[in-house]
Short mmCIF file of C-alpha atoms in Angstrom, two decimals:
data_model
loop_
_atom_site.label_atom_id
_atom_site.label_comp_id
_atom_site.label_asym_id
_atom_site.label_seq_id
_atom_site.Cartn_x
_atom_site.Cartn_y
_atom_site.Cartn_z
CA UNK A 3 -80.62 120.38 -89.82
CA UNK A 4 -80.99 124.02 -89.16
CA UNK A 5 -82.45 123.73 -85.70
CA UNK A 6 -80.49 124.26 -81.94
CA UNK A 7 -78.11 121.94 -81.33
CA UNK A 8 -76.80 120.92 -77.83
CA UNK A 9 -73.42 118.73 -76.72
CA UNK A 10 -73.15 116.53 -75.87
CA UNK A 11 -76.54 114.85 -75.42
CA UNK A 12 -75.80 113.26 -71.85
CA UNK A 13 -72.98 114.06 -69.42
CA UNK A 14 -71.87 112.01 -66.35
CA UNK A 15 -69.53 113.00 -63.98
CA UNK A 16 -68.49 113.37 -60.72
CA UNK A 17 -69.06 115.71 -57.84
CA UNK A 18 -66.63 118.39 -57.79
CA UNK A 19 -65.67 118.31 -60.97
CA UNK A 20 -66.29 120.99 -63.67
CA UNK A 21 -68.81 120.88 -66.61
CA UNK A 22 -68.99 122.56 -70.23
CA UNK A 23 -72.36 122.33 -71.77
CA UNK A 24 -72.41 123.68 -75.19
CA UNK A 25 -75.24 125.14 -77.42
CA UNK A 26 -75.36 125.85 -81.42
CA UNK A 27 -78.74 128.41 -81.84
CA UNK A 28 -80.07 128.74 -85.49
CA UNK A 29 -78.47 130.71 -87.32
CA UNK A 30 -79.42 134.59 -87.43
CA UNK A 31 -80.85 133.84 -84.29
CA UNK A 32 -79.95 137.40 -82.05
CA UNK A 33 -81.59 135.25 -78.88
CA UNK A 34 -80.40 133.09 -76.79
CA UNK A 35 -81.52 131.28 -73.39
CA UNK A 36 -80.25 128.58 -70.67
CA UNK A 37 -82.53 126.41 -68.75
CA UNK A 38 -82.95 123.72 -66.55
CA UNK A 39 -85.55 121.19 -66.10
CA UNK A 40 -85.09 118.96 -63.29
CA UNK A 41 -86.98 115.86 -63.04
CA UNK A 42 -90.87 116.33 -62.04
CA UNK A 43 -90.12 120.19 -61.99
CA UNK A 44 -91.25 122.78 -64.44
CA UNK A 45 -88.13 125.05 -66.75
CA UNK A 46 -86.02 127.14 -64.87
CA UNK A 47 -84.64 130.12 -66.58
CA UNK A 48 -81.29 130.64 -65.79
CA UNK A 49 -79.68 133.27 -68.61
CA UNK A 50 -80.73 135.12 -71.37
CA UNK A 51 -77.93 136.89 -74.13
CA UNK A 52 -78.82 139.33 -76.32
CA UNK A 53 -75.98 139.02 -79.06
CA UNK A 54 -72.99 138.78 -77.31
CA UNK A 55 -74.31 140.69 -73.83
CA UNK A 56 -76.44 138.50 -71.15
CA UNK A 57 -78.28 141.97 -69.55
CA UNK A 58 -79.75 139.67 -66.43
CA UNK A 59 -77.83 137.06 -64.40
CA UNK A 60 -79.74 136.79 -61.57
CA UNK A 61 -81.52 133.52 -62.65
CA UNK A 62 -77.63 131.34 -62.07
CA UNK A 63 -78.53 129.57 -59.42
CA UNK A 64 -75.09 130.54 -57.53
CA UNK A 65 -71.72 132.00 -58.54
CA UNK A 66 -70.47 128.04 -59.54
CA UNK A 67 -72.39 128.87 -62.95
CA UNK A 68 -70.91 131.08 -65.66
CA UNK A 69 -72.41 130.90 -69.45
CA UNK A 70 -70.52 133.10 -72.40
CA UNK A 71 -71.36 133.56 -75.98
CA UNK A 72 -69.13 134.78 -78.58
CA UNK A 73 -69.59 135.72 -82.09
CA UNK A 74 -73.10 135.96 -81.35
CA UNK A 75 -73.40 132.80 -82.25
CA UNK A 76 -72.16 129.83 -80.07
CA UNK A 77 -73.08 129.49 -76.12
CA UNK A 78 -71.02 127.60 -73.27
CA UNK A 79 -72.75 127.12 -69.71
CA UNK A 80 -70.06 126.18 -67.27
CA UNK A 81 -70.86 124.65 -64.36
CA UNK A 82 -67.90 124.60 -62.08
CA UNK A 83 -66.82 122.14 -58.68
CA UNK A 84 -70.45 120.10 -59.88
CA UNK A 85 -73.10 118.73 -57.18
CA UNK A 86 -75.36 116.44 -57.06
CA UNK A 87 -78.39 119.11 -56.99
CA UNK A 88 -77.15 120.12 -60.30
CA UNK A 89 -78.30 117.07 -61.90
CA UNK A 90 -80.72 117.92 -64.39
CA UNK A 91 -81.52 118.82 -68.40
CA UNK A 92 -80.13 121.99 -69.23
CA UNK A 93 -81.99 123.07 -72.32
CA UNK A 94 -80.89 125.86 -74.17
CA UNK A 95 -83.67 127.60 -76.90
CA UNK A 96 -82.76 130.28 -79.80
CA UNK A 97 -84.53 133.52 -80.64
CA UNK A 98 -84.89 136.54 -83.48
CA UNK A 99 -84.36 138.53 -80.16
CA UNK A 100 -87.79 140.45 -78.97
CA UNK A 101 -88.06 139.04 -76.11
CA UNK A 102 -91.38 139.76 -74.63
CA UNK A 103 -92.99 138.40 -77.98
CA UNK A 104 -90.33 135.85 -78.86
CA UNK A 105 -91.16 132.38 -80.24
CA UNK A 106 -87.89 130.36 -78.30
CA UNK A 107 -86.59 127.48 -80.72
CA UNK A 108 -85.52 124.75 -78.18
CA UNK A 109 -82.27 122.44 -78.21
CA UNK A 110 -82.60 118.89 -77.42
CA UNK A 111 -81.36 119.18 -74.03
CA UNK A 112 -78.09 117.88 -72.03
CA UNK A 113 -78.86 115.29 -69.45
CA UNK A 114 -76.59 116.07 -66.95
CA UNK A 115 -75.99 113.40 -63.95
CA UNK A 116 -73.63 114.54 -61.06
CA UNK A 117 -72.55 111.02 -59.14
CA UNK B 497 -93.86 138.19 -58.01
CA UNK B 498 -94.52 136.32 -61.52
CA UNK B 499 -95.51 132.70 -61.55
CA UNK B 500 -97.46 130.45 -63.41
CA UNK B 501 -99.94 127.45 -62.34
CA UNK B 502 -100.89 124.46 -64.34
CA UNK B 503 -103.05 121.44 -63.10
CA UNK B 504 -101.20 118.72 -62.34
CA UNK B 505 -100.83 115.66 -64.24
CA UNK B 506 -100.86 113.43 -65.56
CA UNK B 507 -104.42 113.54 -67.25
CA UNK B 508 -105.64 110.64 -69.08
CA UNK B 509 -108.16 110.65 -71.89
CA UNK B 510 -109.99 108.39 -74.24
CA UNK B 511 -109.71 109.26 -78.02
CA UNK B 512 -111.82 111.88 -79.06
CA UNK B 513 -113.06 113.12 -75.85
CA UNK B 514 -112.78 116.94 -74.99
CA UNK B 515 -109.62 118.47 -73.62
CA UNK B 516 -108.20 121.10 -70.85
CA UNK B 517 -106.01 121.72 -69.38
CA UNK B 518 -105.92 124.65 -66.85
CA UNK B 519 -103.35 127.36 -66.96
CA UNK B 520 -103.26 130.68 -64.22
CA UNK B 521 -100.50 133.20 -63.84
CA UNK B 522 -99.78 136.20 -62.00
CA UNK B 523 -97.71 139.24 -63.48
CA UNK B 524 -96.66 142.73 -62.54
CA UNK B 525 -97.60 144.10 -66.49
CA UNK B 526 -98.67 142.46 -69.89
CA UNK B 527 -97.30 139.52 -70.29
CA UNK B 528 -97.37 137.59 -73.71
CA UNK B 529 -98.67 133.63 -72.76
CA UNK B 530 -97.47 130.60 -74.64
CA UNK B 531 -98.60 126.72 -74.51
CA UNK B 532 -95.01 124.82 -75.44
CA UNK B 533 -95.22 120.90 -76.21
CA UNK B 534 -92.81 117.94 -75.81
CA UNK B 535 -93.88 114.78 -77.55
CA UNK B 536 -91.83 112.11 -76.09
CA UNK B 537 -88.34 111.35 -77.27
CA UNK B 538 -88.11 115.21 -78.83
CA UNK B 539 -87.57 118.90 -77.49
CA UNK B 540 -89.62 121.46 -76.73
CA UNK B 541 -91.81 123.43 -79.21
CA UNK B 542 -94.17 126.17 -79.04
CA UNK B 543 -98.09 124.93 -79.82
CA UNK B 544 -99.34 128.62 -79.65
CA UNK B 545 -98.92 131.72 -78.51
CA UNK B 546 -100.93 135.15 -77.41
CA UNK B 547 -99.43 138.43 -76.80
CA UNK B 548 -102.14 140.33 -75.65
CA UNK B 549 -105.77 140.20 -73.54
CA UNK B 550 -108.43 138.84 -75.39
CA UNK B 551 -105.99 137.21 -77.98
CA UNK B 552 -106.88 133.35 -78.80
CA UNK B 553 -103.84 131.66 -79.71
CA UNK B 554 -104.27 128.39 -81.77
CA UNK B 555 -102.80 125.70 -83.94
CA UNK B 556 -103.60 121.61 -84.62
CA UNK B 557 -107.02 121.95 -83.32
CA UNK B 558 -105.80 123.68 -79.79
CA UNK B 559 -106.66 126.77 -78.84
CA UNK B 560 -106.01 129.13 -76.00
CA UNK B 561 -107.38 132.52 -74.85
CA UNK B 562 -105.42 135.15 -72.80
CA UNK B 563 -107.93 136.22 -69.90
CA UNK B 564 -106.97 139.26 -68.41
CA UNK B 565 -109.94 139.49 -66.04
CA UNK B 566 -109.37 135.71 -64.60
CA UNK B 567 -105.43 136.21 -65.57
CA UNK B 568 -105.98 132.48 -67.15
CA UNK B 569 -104.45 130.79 -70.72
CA UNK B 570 -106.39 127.73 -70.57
CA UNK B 571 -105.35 124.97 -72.76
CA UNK B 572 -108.43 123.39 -74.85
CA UNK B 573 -108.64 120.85 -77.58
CA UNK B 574 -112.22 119.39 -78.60
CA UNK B 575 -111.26 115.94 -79.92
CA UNK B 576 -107.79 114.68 -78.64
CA UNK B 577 -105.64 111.67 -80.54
CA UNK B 578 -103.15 109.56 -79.27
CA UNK B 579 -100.77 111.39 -81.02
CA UNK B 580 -101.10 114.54 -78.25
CA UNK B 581 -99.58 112.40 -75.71
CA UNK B 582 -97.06 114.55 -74.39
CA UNK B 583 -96.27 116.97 -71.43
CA UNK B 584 -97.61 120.55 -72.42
CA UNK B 585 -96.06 123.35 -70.78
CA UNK B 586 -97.24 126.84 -70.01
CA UNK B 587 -95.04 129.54 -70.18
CA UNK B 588 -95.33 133.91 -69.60
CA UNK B 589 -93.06 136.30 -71.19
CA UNK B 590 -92.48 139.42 -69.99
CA UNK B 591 -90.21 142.53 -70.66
CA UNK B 592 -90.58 145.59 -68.85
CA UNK B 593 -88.27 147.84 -66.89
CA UNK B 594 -87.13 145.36 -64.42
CA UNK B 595 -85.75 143.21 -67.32
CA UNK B 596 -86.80 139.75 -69.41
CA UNK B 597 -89.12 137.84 -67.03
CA UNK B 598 -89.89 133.60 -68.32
CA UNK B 599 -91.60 131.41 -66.02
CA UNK B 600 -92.51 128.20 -67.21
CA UNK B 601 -95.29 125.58 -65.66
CA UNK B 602 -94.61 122.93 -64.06
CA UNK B 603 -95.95 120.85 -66.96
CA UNK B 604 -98.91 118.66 -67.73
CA UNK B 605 -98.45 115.46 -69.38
CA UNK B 606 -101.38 113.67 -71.48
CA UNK B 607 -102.00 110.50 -72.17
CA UNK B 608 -104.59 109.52 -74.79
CA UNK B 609 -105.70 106.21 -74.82
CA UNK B 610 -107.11 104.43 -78.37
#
């Protein structure tokens, strides 16, 4: 299995609370990106890091959204004090890094359901 | 700004009859257009990609050309199978000065009937 790896595959909790959504990229992969697909709605980009460095945050949807990567490797997206609006897949895809030409590798996706 | 349009869904087609599936955007430069796929039950994966105008882009018997002049990346197939049911996703790529743009479509999902 050398493809992106997400966990865990479905998340339930409850409003308010805080969220870690994890994501493994392919190895040698220099690329990574966050998204979110909510349900009848198209991807959403949210982050992009380049190694270690995530040059554009603009597409968090507010400051209750924070994603780090070290080692250049593995990615966290926290989502903290959760609502219900955050429901949603968060996919997360892998890249050799160039990225106005890069072919993304996606994750399968975290289902993430905010009661 | 950057978007991009895709006809809504869900489109259903008999076996072997002739597919598209429409696909405009709007960018500031050059964009580089891809066609992703999601079969059911799996995760996204690219179907074919073009980086620049006049490019066709193809793979399993779809094909797609980047159209400068009508700034389309139509989505064509001339004899679909049941196994292309699945929700097919257009997506522009763009770096430039102002940073990494993605926009993804909406999505289109397909079912083929036997």
């Amino acid at each position: 299995g050398a493809g992106v790896s997400q966990s865990p595959s479905n998340k339930v909790t409850e409003k308010g609370k805080d969220v870690e959504l994890r994501c493994d990229p392919i190895s040698g992969h220099t690329a990574l990106y966050w998204y979110r697909q909510s349900l009848g709605q198209g991807l959403e980009f949210l982050i992009y890091f380049q190694g270690n460095s995530a040059p554009d945050k603009s597409g968090l949807p507010s400051d209750r959204f924070s994603a780090e990567r070290t080692g250049g490797s593995v990615s966290t997206l926290t989502i903290q004090r959760t609502q219900q609006e955050d429901s949603a897949v968060y996919l997360c895809a892998s890249g050799w890094g160039a990225p106005g030409t890069d072919t993304q590798y996606f994750g399968p996706g975290t289902r993430l359901t905010v009661l | 700004g950057n978007s991009v349009t895709q006809m809504e869904g869900p489109v259903t087609l008999s076996e072997e009859a002739f597919l598209t599936i429409n696909c405009t955007y709007t960018a500031t430069g050059y964009p580089s257009l891809f066609w992703y796929v999601q079969y059911p039950g799996e995760g996204l994966q690219l179907l074919l990609k073009a980086t620049k105008a006049d490019d066709k882009g193809s793979n399993k018997g779809f094909e797609a050309t980047y159209r400068k002049e009508t700034t389309s990346f139509h989505l064509e197939k001339g004899s679909v199978q049941v196994s292309d049911s699945a929700v097919y996703f257009c997506a522009l790529f763009e770096l430039n000065t102002g940073g990494f743009k993605t926009i993804f479509g909406a999505g289109t999902r397909l079912f083929v009937k036997a």
